[in-house]
XYZ file of C-alpha atoms in Angstrom:
688
model
C -64.349 -85.314 4.807
C -66.516 -85.729 1.632
C -65.024 -86.341 -1.745
C -65.859 -82.840 -3.185
C -64.107 -81.391 -0.033
C -61.048 -83.710 -0.567
C -60.816 -82.611 -4.314
C -61.232 -78.816 -3.226
C -58.433 -79.220 -0.638
C -56.272 -81.061 -3.148
C -56.685 -78.349 -5.684
C -55.759 -75.710 -3.217
C -52.545 -77.609 -2.403
C -51.481 -77.874 -6.063
C -51.984 -74.181 -6.571
C -49.065 -73.443 -4.319
C -46.665 -75.635 -6.399
C -44.123 -74.599 -9.004
C -45.589 -76.823 -11.427
C -49.020 -74.940 -11.105
C -47.174 -71.801 -11.901
C -45.730 -73.439 -15.044
C -49.214 -74.532 -16.228
C -50.767 -71.055 -15.433
C -48.070 -69.469 -17.520
C -48.416 -71.819 -20.490
C -52.315 -71.374 -20.304
C -51.897 -67.399 -20.388
C -49.366 -67.848 -23.265
C -51.896 -70.035 -25.040
C -54.797 -67.513 -24.697
C -52.482 -64.615 -25.900
C -51.535 -66.814 -29.031
C -55.175 -67.456 -29.606
C -55.969 -63.660 -29.337
C -53.029 -63.050 -31.723
C -54.391 -65.472 -34.354
C -57.892 -63.842 -33.990
C -56.420 -60.463 -34.412
C -54.509 -61.634 -37.554
C -57.406 -63.455 -39.186
C -59.470 -60.424 -38.489
C -57.126 -58.146 -40.398
C -57.069 -60.608 -43.247
C -60.888 -60.616 -43.356
C -60.992 -56.846 -43.324
C -58.303 -56.858 -46.264
C -60.367 -59.476 -48.159
C -63.543 -57.353 -47.715
C -61.666 -54.240 -48.970
C -60.486 -56.264 -52.086
C -63.774 -57.509 -52.889
C -65.349 -54.026 -52.574
C -62.466 -52.751 -54.914
C -62.922 -55.524 -57.589
C -66.717 -54.931 -57.759
C -66.235 -51.146 -57.914
C -63.760 -51.753 -60.896
C -66.320 -53.875 -62.575
C -69.132 -51.296 -62.121
C -67.039 -48.497 -63.401
C -65.636 -50.636 -66.372
C -69.251 -51.409 -67.243
C -70.376 -47.631 -67.078
C -67.504 -46.398 -69.034
C -67.011 -49.042 -71.796
C -70.350 -50.783 -71.769
C -68.883 -54.122 -70.753
C -65.358 -55.347 -69.967
C -63.433 -58.098 -71.647
C -65.014 -61.368 -71.016
C -61.871 -63.083 -69.825
C -61.253 -60.263 -67.450
C -64.979 -60.678 -66.277
C -64.441 -64.346 -65.362
C -61.152 -63.505 -63.732
C -62.630 -60.808 -61.628
C -65.544 -63.137 -60.656
C -63.147 -65.944 -59.787
C -61.004 -63.728 -57.556
C -64.145 -62.456 -55.686
C -65.370 -66.121 -55.202
C -61.885 -67.050 -53.828
C -61.771 -64.086 -51.417
C -65.185 -64.841 -50.165
C -64.430 -68.468 -49.702
C -61.112 -67.721 -47.891
C -62.976 -65.199 -45.671
C -65.686 -67.479 -44.817
C -63.075 -70.086 -43.622
C -61.392 -67.554 -41.671
C -64.556 -66.423 -39.909
C -65.321 -69.998 -39.058
C -61.816 -70.308 -37.649
C -62.228 -67.337 -35.470
C -65.606 -68.570 -34.183
C -64.011 -71.878 -33.448
C -60.985 -70.101 -31.519
C -63.404 -67.901 -29.658
C -65.571 -70.806 -28.598
C -62.353 -72.967 -27.535
C -60.742 -69.970 -25.821
C -62.777 -70.835 -22.589
C -60.994 -74.185 -22.488
C -58.154 -74.268 -25.057
C -56.872 -77.695 -24.083
C -57.384 -80.531 -21.594
C -54.166 -82.537 -21.641
C -50.461 -82.550 -21.770
C -47.791 -85.170 -22.526
C -44.148 -84.948 -22.212
C -42.510 -87.378 -24.573
C -38.705 -88.206 -24.704
C -37.072 -89.742 -27.854
C -33.374 -90.133 -27.524
C -31.892 -86.721 -26.240
C -35.086 -84.792 -27.214
C -37.980 -84.169 -24.769
C -41.018 -82.233 -25.795
C -44.434 -81.225 -24.287
C -47.431 -81.564 -26.391
C -50.801 -80.067 -25.159
C -53.980 -81.586 -26.576
C -57.253 -79.677 -27.313
C -60.305 -79.589 -29.492
C -58.379 -77.445 -32.054
C -54.678 -76.761 -32.764
C -53.314 -73.512 -31.908
C -50.234 -72.159 -33.683
C -49.000 -68.725 -33.537
C -45.536 -67.164 -34.908
C -44.419 -70.730 -35.707
C -44.775 -72.280 -32.324
C -47.545 -74.954 -31.426
C -49.376 -74.193 -28.389
C -51.943 -76.872 -28.762
C -52.366 -79.894 -31.039
C -55.647 -80.930 -32.410
C -56.796 -84.011 -30.665
C -57.020 -85.851 -33.961
C -53.306 -85.192 -34.719
C -51.114 -88.369 -34.859
C -49.110 -87.361 -32.049
C -52.136 -87.194 -29.749
C -52.267 -90.906 -29.871
C -49.691 -90.669 -27.108
C -52.211 -88.968 -24.899
C -55.202 -91.612 -25.557
C -53.335 -94.821 -25.913
C -50.644 -94.813 -23.333
C -49.787 -93.963 -19.626
C -46.255 -93.204 -18.523
C -43.618 -95.405 -19.979
C -42.573 -96.750 -23.360
C -44.876 -95.164 -26.198
C -44.781 -94.341 -30.027
C -46.738 -92.373 -32.470
C -47.089 -92.473 -36.179
C -45.482 -90.011 -38.791
C -45.807 -90.026 -42.569
C -42.218 -91.491 -42.300
C -42.847 -94.143 -39.843
C -43.327 -94.744 -36.119
C -41.318 -92.553 -33.556
C -40.571 -94.448 -30.365
C -39.617 -93.098 -26.878
C -41.160 -92.660 -23.528
C -43.794 -90.611 -21.854
C -42.478 -89.190 -18.621
C -45.432 -87.011 -17.964
C -49.245 -87.279 -18.518
C -51.401 -84.667 -17.131
C -55.094 -83.612 -17.588
C -56.509 -80.240 -16.902
C -59.772 -78.695 -15.728
C -60.082 -75.340 -17.399
C -63.178 -73.051 -17.324
C -63.566 -69.522 -18.553
C -59.861 -69.413 -19.484
C -58.680 -70.177 -15.832
C -56.799 -73.237 -14.528
C -59.217 -74.847 -12.039
C -57.354 -78.104 -11.406
C -54.928 -80.637 -12.732
C -54.524 -84.304 -12.478
C -51.195 -86.323 -13.037
C -51.280 -89.905 -14.234
C -48.327 -90.511 -11.947
C -50.435 -89.643 -9.043
C -53.025 -92.210 -9.998
C -55.819 -89.578 -10.512
C -56.491 -90.164 -14.056
C -59.666 -92.149 -13.349
C -60.838 -89.578 -10.875
C -60.585 -86.818 -13.687
C -62.821 -89.021 -15.756
C -65.228 -89.562 -12.780
C -65.441 -85.678 -12.310
C -66.234 -85.292 -15.956
C -68.832 -87.972 -15.924
C -70.544 -86.697 -12.880
C -71.363 -83.349 -14.545
C -75.112 -82.579 -14.616
C -76.602 -83.886 -17.794
C -78.214 -81.652 -20.326
C -80.668 -82.404 -23.191
C -77.810 -82.557 -25.624
C -74.818 -85.073 -26.118
C -71.490 -83.513 -25.860
C -67.976 -84.353 -27.253
C -65.709 -86.599 -25.059
C -62.368 -85.658 -26.580
C -60.921 -85.094 -23.122
C -61.891 -88.433 -21.870
C -61.666 -90.722 -24.833
C -60.535 -94.250 -23.750
C -57.921 -96.421 -25.453
C -60.586 -98.931 -26.548
C -62.766 -95.998 -27.983
C -59.668 -94.348 -29.663
C -58.913 -97.434 -31.498
C -62.326 -97.316 -33.173
C -62.233 -93.498 -33.817
C -58.868 -93.686 -35.691
C -59.495 -96.761 -37.712
C -59.931 -95.305 -41.172
C -58.240 -98.182 -43.069
C -60.994 -100.765 -42.791
C -63.977 -100.608 -45.317
C -66.473 -101.856 -42.672
C -66.118 -101.122 -39.022
C -68.537 -102.945 -36.656
C -68.908 -101.974 -32.922
C -71.046 -103.887 -30.577
C -71.237 -102.103 -27.216
C -73.033 -102.189 -23.873
C -75.609 -99.435 -23.016
C -73.769 -96.304 -22.057
C -70.351 -97.449 -23.563
C -70.240 -94.319 -25.912
C -71.145 -95.908 -29.073
C -73.058 -93.028 -30.609
C -70.472 -90.419 -29.347
C -67.719 -92.538 -30.732
C -69.259 -92.589 -34.062
C -69.535 -88.910 -34.135
C -65.892 -88.416 -33.107
C -64.888 -91.100 -35.892
C -66.698 -88.779 -38.379
C -64.747 -85.724 -37.191
C -61.438 -87.611 -37.226
C -62.087 -89.089 -40.819
C -62.604 -85.412 -41.999
C -59.596 -84.198 -40.330
C -57.251 -86.822 -41.725
C -58.843 -87.314 -45.160
C -58.817 -83.674 -46.403
C -61.137 -84.507 -49.392
C -63.986 -85.503 -47.168
C -66.575 -83.006 -46.277
C -69.687 -83.219 -43.995
C -71.943 -83.605 -47.042
C -70.041 -87.023 -47.768
C -71.287 -88.591 -44.776
C -74.815 -90.067 -44.021
C -75.963 -91.098 -40.526
C -79.039 -93.415 -40.169
C -80.803 -92.776 -36.813
C -84.091 -94.355 -35.701
C -85.869 -91.247 -35.166
C -85.554 -87.376 -35.668
C -85.876 -86.887 -31.839
C -82.506 -88.582 -31.413
C -80.856 -86.592 -34.281
C -81.656 -83.339 -32.490
C -79.955 -84.803 -29.309
C -76.626 -85.419 -31.003
C -76.547 -82.416 -33.428
C -74.202 -80.331 -31.136
C -71.356 -82.892 -31.025
C -69.724 -82.219 -34.522
C -69.916 -78.357 -34.202
C -68.122 -78.666 -30.773
C -65.368 -80.589 -32.582
C -65.067 -77.865 -35.244
C -67.005 -79.641 -38.115
C -70.217 -79.207 -39.646
C -73.138 -81.569 -39.047
C -73.690 -84.351 -41.761
C -76.527 -85.550 -43.643
C -78.866 -87.753 -41.606
C -81.975 -89.918 -42.324
C -84.386 -92.373 -40.843
C -84.984 -95.641 -42.543
C -88.495 -94.554 -43.476
C -87.249 -91.018 -44.813
C -84.455 -92.784 -46.957
C -86.640 -95.312 -48.330
C -89.243 -92.626 -49.282
C -86.511 -90.911 -51.289
C -85.605 -93.984 -53.115
C -89.184 -94.950 -54.098
C -90.164 -91.432 -54.953
C -93.786 -92.249 -54.115
C -96.218 -89.614 -52.870
C -96.928 -91.759 -49.734
C -96.541 -91.951 -46.036
C -93.938 -94.395 -44.889
C -94.167 -96.155 -41.518
C -91.679 -95.016 -38.752
C -89.673 -97.683 -36.800
C -91.591 -97.132 -33.388
C -94.836 -97.671 -35.202
C -93.714 -100.824 -37.066
C -93.084 -102.409 -33.801
C -96.320 -101.545 -32.017
C -98.272 -102.930 -35.039
C -95.973 -106.116 -35.182
C -96.585 -106.847 -31.575
C -100.280 -106.912 -32.071
C -100.251 -109.330 -34.937
C -101.142 -113.023 -34.782
C -98.585 -115.708 -35.730
C -99.360 -116.145 -39.294
C -98.998 -112.274 -39.964
C -95.746 -112.175 -38.143
C -94.471 -115.072 -40.128
C -95.506 -113.258 -43.492
C -93.463 -110.141 -42.414
C -90.640 -112.207 -41.507
C -90.631 -113.801 -44.908
C -90.757 -110.382 -46.666
C -87.601 -109.263 -44.644
C -85.673 -112.463 -44.938
C -82.534 -112.139 -46.907
C -83.483 -115.284 -49.001
C -86.278 -113.230 -50.499
C -83.583 -111.584 -52.924
C -83.407 -114.772 -54.939
C -87.218 -114.733 -55.434
C -87.061 -111.110 -56.541
C -84.265 -111.769 -59.022
C -86.231 -114.772 -60.596
C -89.256 -112.698 -60.737
C -87.583 -109.937 -62.702
C -85.813 -112.465 -64.911
C -89.227 -114.005 -65.652
C -90.661 -110.462 -66.270
C -87.852 -109.629 -68.846
C -88.257 -112.927 -70.648
C -91.948 -112.574 -71.075
C -91.809 -108.859 -72.116
C -92.395 -108.640 -75.811
C -93.476 -105.840 -78.165
C -96.637 -106.944 -79.707
C -97.028 -103.854 -82.092
C -94.975 -101.141 -83.494
C -95.767 -97.320 -83.660
C -94.952 -94.303 -85.865
C -93.721 -90.992 -84.688
C -93.546 -87.992 -87.249
C -94.499 -90.673 -89.884
C -91.255 -92.694 -89.111
C -92.181 -96.409 -88.263
C -90.681 -98.214 -85.459
C -91.830 -102.023 -86.119
C -92.236 -104.424 -83.370
C -89.478 -106.485 -84.933
C -87.130 -103.715 -84.337
C -88.400 -102.901 -80.711
C -87.882 -106.693 -79.836
C -84.354 -106.757 -81.410
C -83.553 -103.703 -79.152
C -84.967 -105.452 -76.113
C -83.302 -108.853 -76.548
C -79.984 -107.920 -78.010
C -78.954 -104.297 -78.279
C -79.960 -103.352 -74.844
C -80.049 -106.882 -73.236
C -77.451 -106.002 -70.675
C -79.593 -103.306 -69.035
C -82.210 -103.847 -66.057
C -85.788 -103.889 -66.935
C -86.858 -100.292 -66.400
C -83.561 -99.007 -68.121
C -84.308 -101.063 -71.242
C -87.324 -99.102 -71.899
C -85.445 -95.732 -71.267
C -82.807 -97.094 -73.665
C -85.292 -97.803 -76.360
C -87.007 -94.449 -75.976
C -83.706 -92.766 -76.415
C -82.860 -94.754 -79.503
C -86.029 -93.484 -80.934
C -85.604 -89.869 -80.070
C -82.101 -90.164 -81.638
C -83.575 -91.488 -84.853
C -86.156 -88.625 -84.955
C -83.237 -86.267 -84.622
C -85.474 -84.474 -82.166
C -84.333 -82.265 -79.149
C -83.931 -84.520 -76.209
C -86.010 -82.511 -73.924
C -88.112 -84.317 -71.040
C -91.474 -83.860 -72.915
C -90.355 -85.373 -76.166
C -88.660 -88.270 -74.133
C -91.690 -88.872 -72.085
C -94.125 -89.054 -74.916
C -91.929 -91.365 -77.027
C -91.520 -93.608 -73.723
C -95.146 -93.738 -73.323
C -95.458 -95.140 -76.857
C -92.872 -97.722 -76.165
C -94.610 -98.923 -72.996
C -97.888 -99.336 -74.973
C -96.195 -101.447 -77.444
C -94.778 -103.804 -74.983
C -97.976 -103.636 -72.969
C -95.668 -102.987 -69.920
C -95.653 -100.758 -66.890
C -92.848 -99.061 -64.874
C -95.162 -98.596 -61.928
C -93.340 -99.940 -58.951
C -96.498 -100.333 -56.842
C -98.224 -102.373 -59.566
C -95.179 -104.633 -60.080
C -94.543 -105.034 -56.243
C -98.271 -106.308 -55.865
C -97.791 -108.576 -58.683
C -94.507 -110.028 -57.186
C -96.323 -110.670 -53.851
C -99.099 -112.372 -55.743
C -96.540 -114.545 -57.692
C -94.688 -115.655 -54.592
C -97.720 -116.491 -52.419
C -97.614 -113.261 -50.211
C -100.696 -111.114 -49.376
C -101.102 -108.167 -51.763
C -100.387 -105.154 -49.735
C -102.509 -102.075 -49.073
C -100.154 -99.322 -50.024
C -102.053 -96.396 -48.635
C -99.534 -96.177 -45.821
C -96.532 -98.004 -46.879
C -95.492 -100.433 -44.134
C -91.775 -100.905 -43.247
C -91.551 -104.595 -44.596
C -93.331 -103.569 -47.961
C -91.016 -100.414 -48.172
C -87.755 -102.285 -47.827
C -88.884 -105.097 -50.066
C -90.116 -102.720 -52.680
C -86.725 -101.039 -52.833
C -85.018 -104.390 -53.157
C -87.421 -104.967 -56.217
C -86.678 -101.603 -57.607
C -83.014 -101.928 -57.457
C -83.357 -105.378 -59.481
C -85.482 -103.487 -62.019
C -83.288 -100.624 -62.526
C -79.838 -99.269 -62.192
C -80.750 -97.441 -58.901
C -78.530 -94.323 -58.418
C -78.606 -92.243 -55.356
C -77.908 -88.742 -56.242
C -75.683 -87.929 -53.160
C -72.017 -88.108 -52.989
C -71.977 -90.450 -49.986
C -68.609 -91.924 -49.105
C -69.064 -92.694 -45.468
C -72.265 -94.228 -43.844
C -72.936 -94.590 -40.126
C -75.582 -96.751 -39.039
C -76.523 -96.395 -35.232
C -78.685 -98.800 -33.296
C -77.956 -101.307 -36.190
C -79.455 -104.197 -34.076
C -82.958 -102.736 -35.054
C -82.464 -102.938 -38.761
C -83.367 -105.951 -40.879
C -80.597 -107.593 -42.661
C -82.402 -106.946 -45.781
C -82.134 -103.250 -45.280
C -78.398 -103.409 -44.288
C -77.724 -105.498 -47.419
C -79.626 -102.930 -49.483
C -77.613 -99.940 -48.400
C -74.345 -101.667 -48.634
C -75.193 -102.514 -52.232
C -76.444 -98.976 -53.024
C -73.116 -97.442 -51.650
C -70.407 -99.970 -52.836
C -67.640 -97.479 -52.527
C -68.608 -96.061 -49.119
C -67.122 -96.856 -45.923
C -69.340 -98.108 -43.084
C -69.470 -97.446 -39.278
C -72.014 -99.836 -37.694
C -72.851 -99.508 -34.048
C -75.268 -101.420 -31.857
C -76.067 -103.702 -28.772
C -78.017 -106.775 -29.216
C -79.434 -106.442 -25.568
C -81.164 -103.226 -26.853
C -82.877 -104.925 -29.671
C -86.588 -103.969 -29.916
C -87.302 -105.043 -33.402
C -87.774 -108.917 -33.448
C -86.830 -108.938 -37.077
C -83.831 -106.706 -36.802
C -80.208 -108.254 -37.273
C -79.739 -108.481 -33.339
C -76.225 -109.487 -32.657
C -73.866 -107.629 -34.830
C -71.759 -110.563 -35.458
C -74.380 -111.689 -37.947
C -73.188 -108.747 -40.194
C -69.852 -110.342 -40.431
C -71.211 -113.346 -42.320
C -72.663 -110.999 -45.087
C -69.299 -110.903 -46.884
C -70.176 -110.981 -50.455
C -69.886 -107.187 -51.037
C -67.827 -106.262 -48.077
C -64.128 -105.070 -48.349
C -61.896 -105.451 -45.299
C -63.811 -105.333 -41.985
C -63.010 -105.134 -38.321
C -65.296 -105.988 -35.321
C -64.980 -104.250 -32.015
C -66.563 -104.599 -28.575
C -67.181 -101.903 -26.044
C -67.913 -103.370 -22.897
C -67.408 -100.463 -20.337
C -70.510 -98.567 -19.187
C -69.685 -94.886 -18.702
C -73.163 -93.502 -18.518
C -74.772 -94.973 -15.407
C -73.746 -95.525 -11.851
C -72.665 -99.039 -10.624
C -75.911 -99.522 -8.933
C -78.136 -98.854 -12.124
C -75.510 -101.012 -14.283
C -75.944 -104.042 -11.814
C -79.744 -103.780 -11.900
C -80.039 -103.394 -15.605
C -77.573 -106.250 -16.324
C -79.850 -108.545 -14.251
C -82.773 -107.639 -16.478
C -81.041 -109.236 -19.512
C -79.594 -112.226 -17.640
C -76.084 -110.812 -18.092
C -74.479 -110.392 -14.748
C -71.181 -109.423 -16.075
C -70.725 -105.904 -16.393
C -68.100 -103.185 -16.405
C -69.400 -100.040 -14.648
C -66.898 -97.378 -14.790
C -68.670 -95.027 -12.543
C -68.409 -95.783 -8.876
C -71.156 -96.770 -6.528
C -72.843 -93.267 -5.795
C -74.878 -94.209 -2.892
C -78.317 -94.095 -4.650
C -79.797 -97.597 -4.890
C -82.205 -98.307 -7.599
C -85.796 -97.763 -5.944
C -88.417 -100.198 -6.999
C -92.043 -99.461 -5.964
C -95.280 -101.295 -6.478
C -97.276 -99.185 -9.161
C -100.694 -97.840 -8.467
C -103.781 -99.167 -10.103
C -105.197 -96.011 -11.867
C -103.455 -93.252 -14.032
C -104.275 -90.630 -11.467
C -102.454 -92.526 -8.727
C -99.546 -93.372 -10.977
C -99.230 -89.705 -11.778
C -99.275 -89.014 -8.014
C -96.400 -91.522 -7.360
C -94.505 -89.791 -10.267
C -95.050 -86.211 -8.804
C -93.814 -87.528 -5.450
C -90.596 -88.460 -6.981
C -90.314 -85.255 -8.945
C -90.805 -83.210 -5.863
C -87.632 -84.753 -4.428
C -85.401 -84.702 -7.530
C -86.245 -81.599 -9.683
C -84.575 -79.138 -7.210
C -81.037 -80.775 -8.272
C -81.289 -79.210 -11.727
C -80.678 -82.345 -13.574
C -82.776 -83.851 -16.297
C -85.523 -86.177 -15.487
C -87.009 -88.923 -17.843
C -90.335 -90.489 -17.266
C -90.387 -93.413 -19.686
C -93.602 -95.262 -20.117
C -94.557 -98.357 -22.154
C -96.433 -96.484 -24.917
C -97.467 -93.110 -26.255
C -101.045 -93.413 -24.836
C -99.647 -93.980 -21.267
C -97.268 -91.169 -21.808
C -100.135 -88.632 -22.824
C -102.288 -89.833 -20.016
C -99.554 -89.269 -17.395
C -98.475 -86.020 -18.658
C -102.192 -84.765 -18.621
C -102.463 -85.739 -14.992
C -99.128 -84.254 -13.890
C -99.874 -80.988 -15.574
C -103.192 -80.799 -13.623
C -101.579 -80.485 -10.227
C -97.871 -79.968 -10.651
C -96.288 -76.602 -11.446
C -93.367 -78.309 -13.298
C -93.015 -77.860 -16.956
C -93.246 -81.330 -18.379
C -92.691 -81.994 -22.062
C -94.222 -84.882 -23.844
C -92.379 -86.777 -26.552
C -95.026 -88.502 -28.511
C -93.558 -89.331 -31.945
C -90.392 -90.117 -33.699
C -90.517 -86.707 -35.454
C -90.728 -84.629 -32.191
C -87.784 -83.579 -30.083
C -88.011 -82.430 -26.311
C -85.680 -79.679 -24.701
C -86.942 -79.560 -21.020
C -85.650 -80.670 -17.769
C -88.616 -83.061 -17.426
C -89.663 -85.211 -20.228
C -92.310 -88.048 -20.507
C -91.163 -90.334 -23.368
C -92.452 -93.810 -24.483
C -89.527 -96.356 -24.232
C -89.238 -96.918 -27.981
C -88.331 -93.265 -28.491
C -85.867 -93.136 -25.494
C -83.038 -94.978 -27.090
C -79.791 -93.068 -27.113
C -81.022 -90.501 -24.612
C -79.778 -89.976 -21.106
C -81.138 -88.310 -18.088
C -79.819 -87.769 -14.546
C -82.870 -89.351 -13.063
C -85.119 -91.923 -14.713
C -88.587 -92.995 -13.605
C -89.633 -96.111 -15.391
C -93.523 -96.538 -15.448
C -94.112 -100.129 -16.008
C -97.786 -100.425 -16.251
C -97.856 -103.370 -18.635
C -98.639 -102.927 -22.253
C -95.395 -103.290 -24.267
C -93.411 -103.903 -21.008
C -95.252 -107.169 -20.905
C -94.562 -108.181 -24.376
C -91.836 -110.699 -25.686
C -89.497 -107.773 -25.692
C -90.047 -106.929 -22.041
C -86.731 -107.633 -20.732
C -84.880 -105.532 -23.383
C -87.297 -102.754 -23.102
C -86.780 -102.275 -19.295
C -83.063 -102.612 -19.760
C -83.249 -99.732 -22.231
C -85.436 -97.617 -20.037
C -83.160 -98.324 -17.061
C -79.948 -97.663 -18.764
C -81.074 -93.986 -19.705
C -80.347 -93.210 -16.057
C -77.094 -91.573 -15.058
C -77.404 -91.101 -11.238
C -80.857 -92.211 -9.886
C -83.417 -94.955 -11.100
C -86.977 -95.303 -9.944
C -88.939 -98.274 -11.203
C -92.725 -98.288 -10.740
C -93.911 -101.865 -11.620
C -96.210 -104.550 -10.605
C -95.162 -107.093 -8.151
C -93.881 -110.327 -9.673
């Protein structure tokens, strides 16, 4: 009997038990409670709409009759309208969330006994309360720690007044679809892992989804750690790092009510990946947060009308360089260069002197006065800010309106008197020349120049980021140079940080790599905690074993069972046409399953060539992902390995036809490509 047949037979047996009927009754009662809350909220919304209409009509009539109404009353009416609209919008969001979760209102149940009291708690994506009774608890509620952290036996959960200790006598998980109970699994029957296997074996789609029903204890500890200022997580491919990061955001917004989605900033390597994860937070009842790539964020900081190099383009350029050029890039990104930047700016300040004075509206401002302002009155300010302060002083003495035009004109006079510039490009080239680095061509701002220029700019001015960011998530942190991570932490000194990465997936030779290296950057950290995620949940046991050998790490913790599909290695053909034929042969076999298929090449040129050949002869719709700004939503995708990080496919075809796969990063790149696969992996490669 097959495993699926066994599961079906088991589900049918369960349906004839009294326990099944108890669960069906609770599910129906929960659905009725949801419908009751939706009806109640809908009435509130209708009443709010009527109240808004009445207030607006009252305002219009008052204006028509009296020409205007009392100013205080006008303010009061507008405030009441705004409040009604805000409350109404929140209730509309709640209705939409309830309707979405009605299909599957909960996924778990815990019976907890404390003393003589015994209560059942149902766990779902959103809490359901109706007429004073809780039918479902939000997965983020403190009491739900019982579900995630304990099996049957002694347990405890936190309350505002301390811990409540007791015993879990029942732990159950449910498969619910379209408001119908499909199956249930009891921990006591040793089927908890089987439930997780069933969830993991669902056909993958283009998008990442929430894992609230299957969060493991080691993941839960990370998600609920909102006390440490810096949380660092190093995890194996497929251990759920990115998903945990998103659940951590949702949890923080739930527990810290003053936090909103706009207070979070997620750093991702490319826009294509952001489109892959954008559905998770809405599934969890929260809005998507701010996001940025390193290139985009630096572009905002520098405010230059330039194009900034994306991460994948940096790596392709770096690998083609000779040793001397690589060493110079490494020097620009070394943490030690901060001291050189500091000394350069100190020297710049010391030698900056007003060589003449000026007059504005016949009022003289002598060089002696300007130098006193520079060296005494405003000596505590950074370089750029001193010029602003002196210009502000002049404007004040003129008793002029402090509009932008007047200020800009005065500042121009001040700069001329000091024979100085506030052009960051000019000063950056001057810095490079002073410390013995090649003066850069800034037509396209390269990654190393962009980061170092930001470090210089921060030393030159009190750099203020006009975003109320209180929590920053850095995904794939192993790829970011330590200099960039240091810069971000200094720009947001009051923010919490969640930093996720995997040293075995490092593709940037100048990235920080092992996240333990972040732990030594203590000078501006608060409290910090380091976690490891070692279980691989994405790929089958066969794929994890194969991938682990690629990085010389035979130890692995594959949570998925052996699925009977060994990794298939084939010798790759010589020509692009023949390689495409090999790929098409695999596609013909796999595409009917309905799962996603990723064809992962070494570079974008190879991806384009293979896509063209496949489209000539194959009827399948093949989508090419060729840049960090593009996103694909198709069953079959052709994607360069550098853009595949964080993605997952039911089947992966690795096309190893040399190029970047033969570089110094070859082992890590093949590891990344291989671990994108969930169930099946084909590797087309040259014989070793």
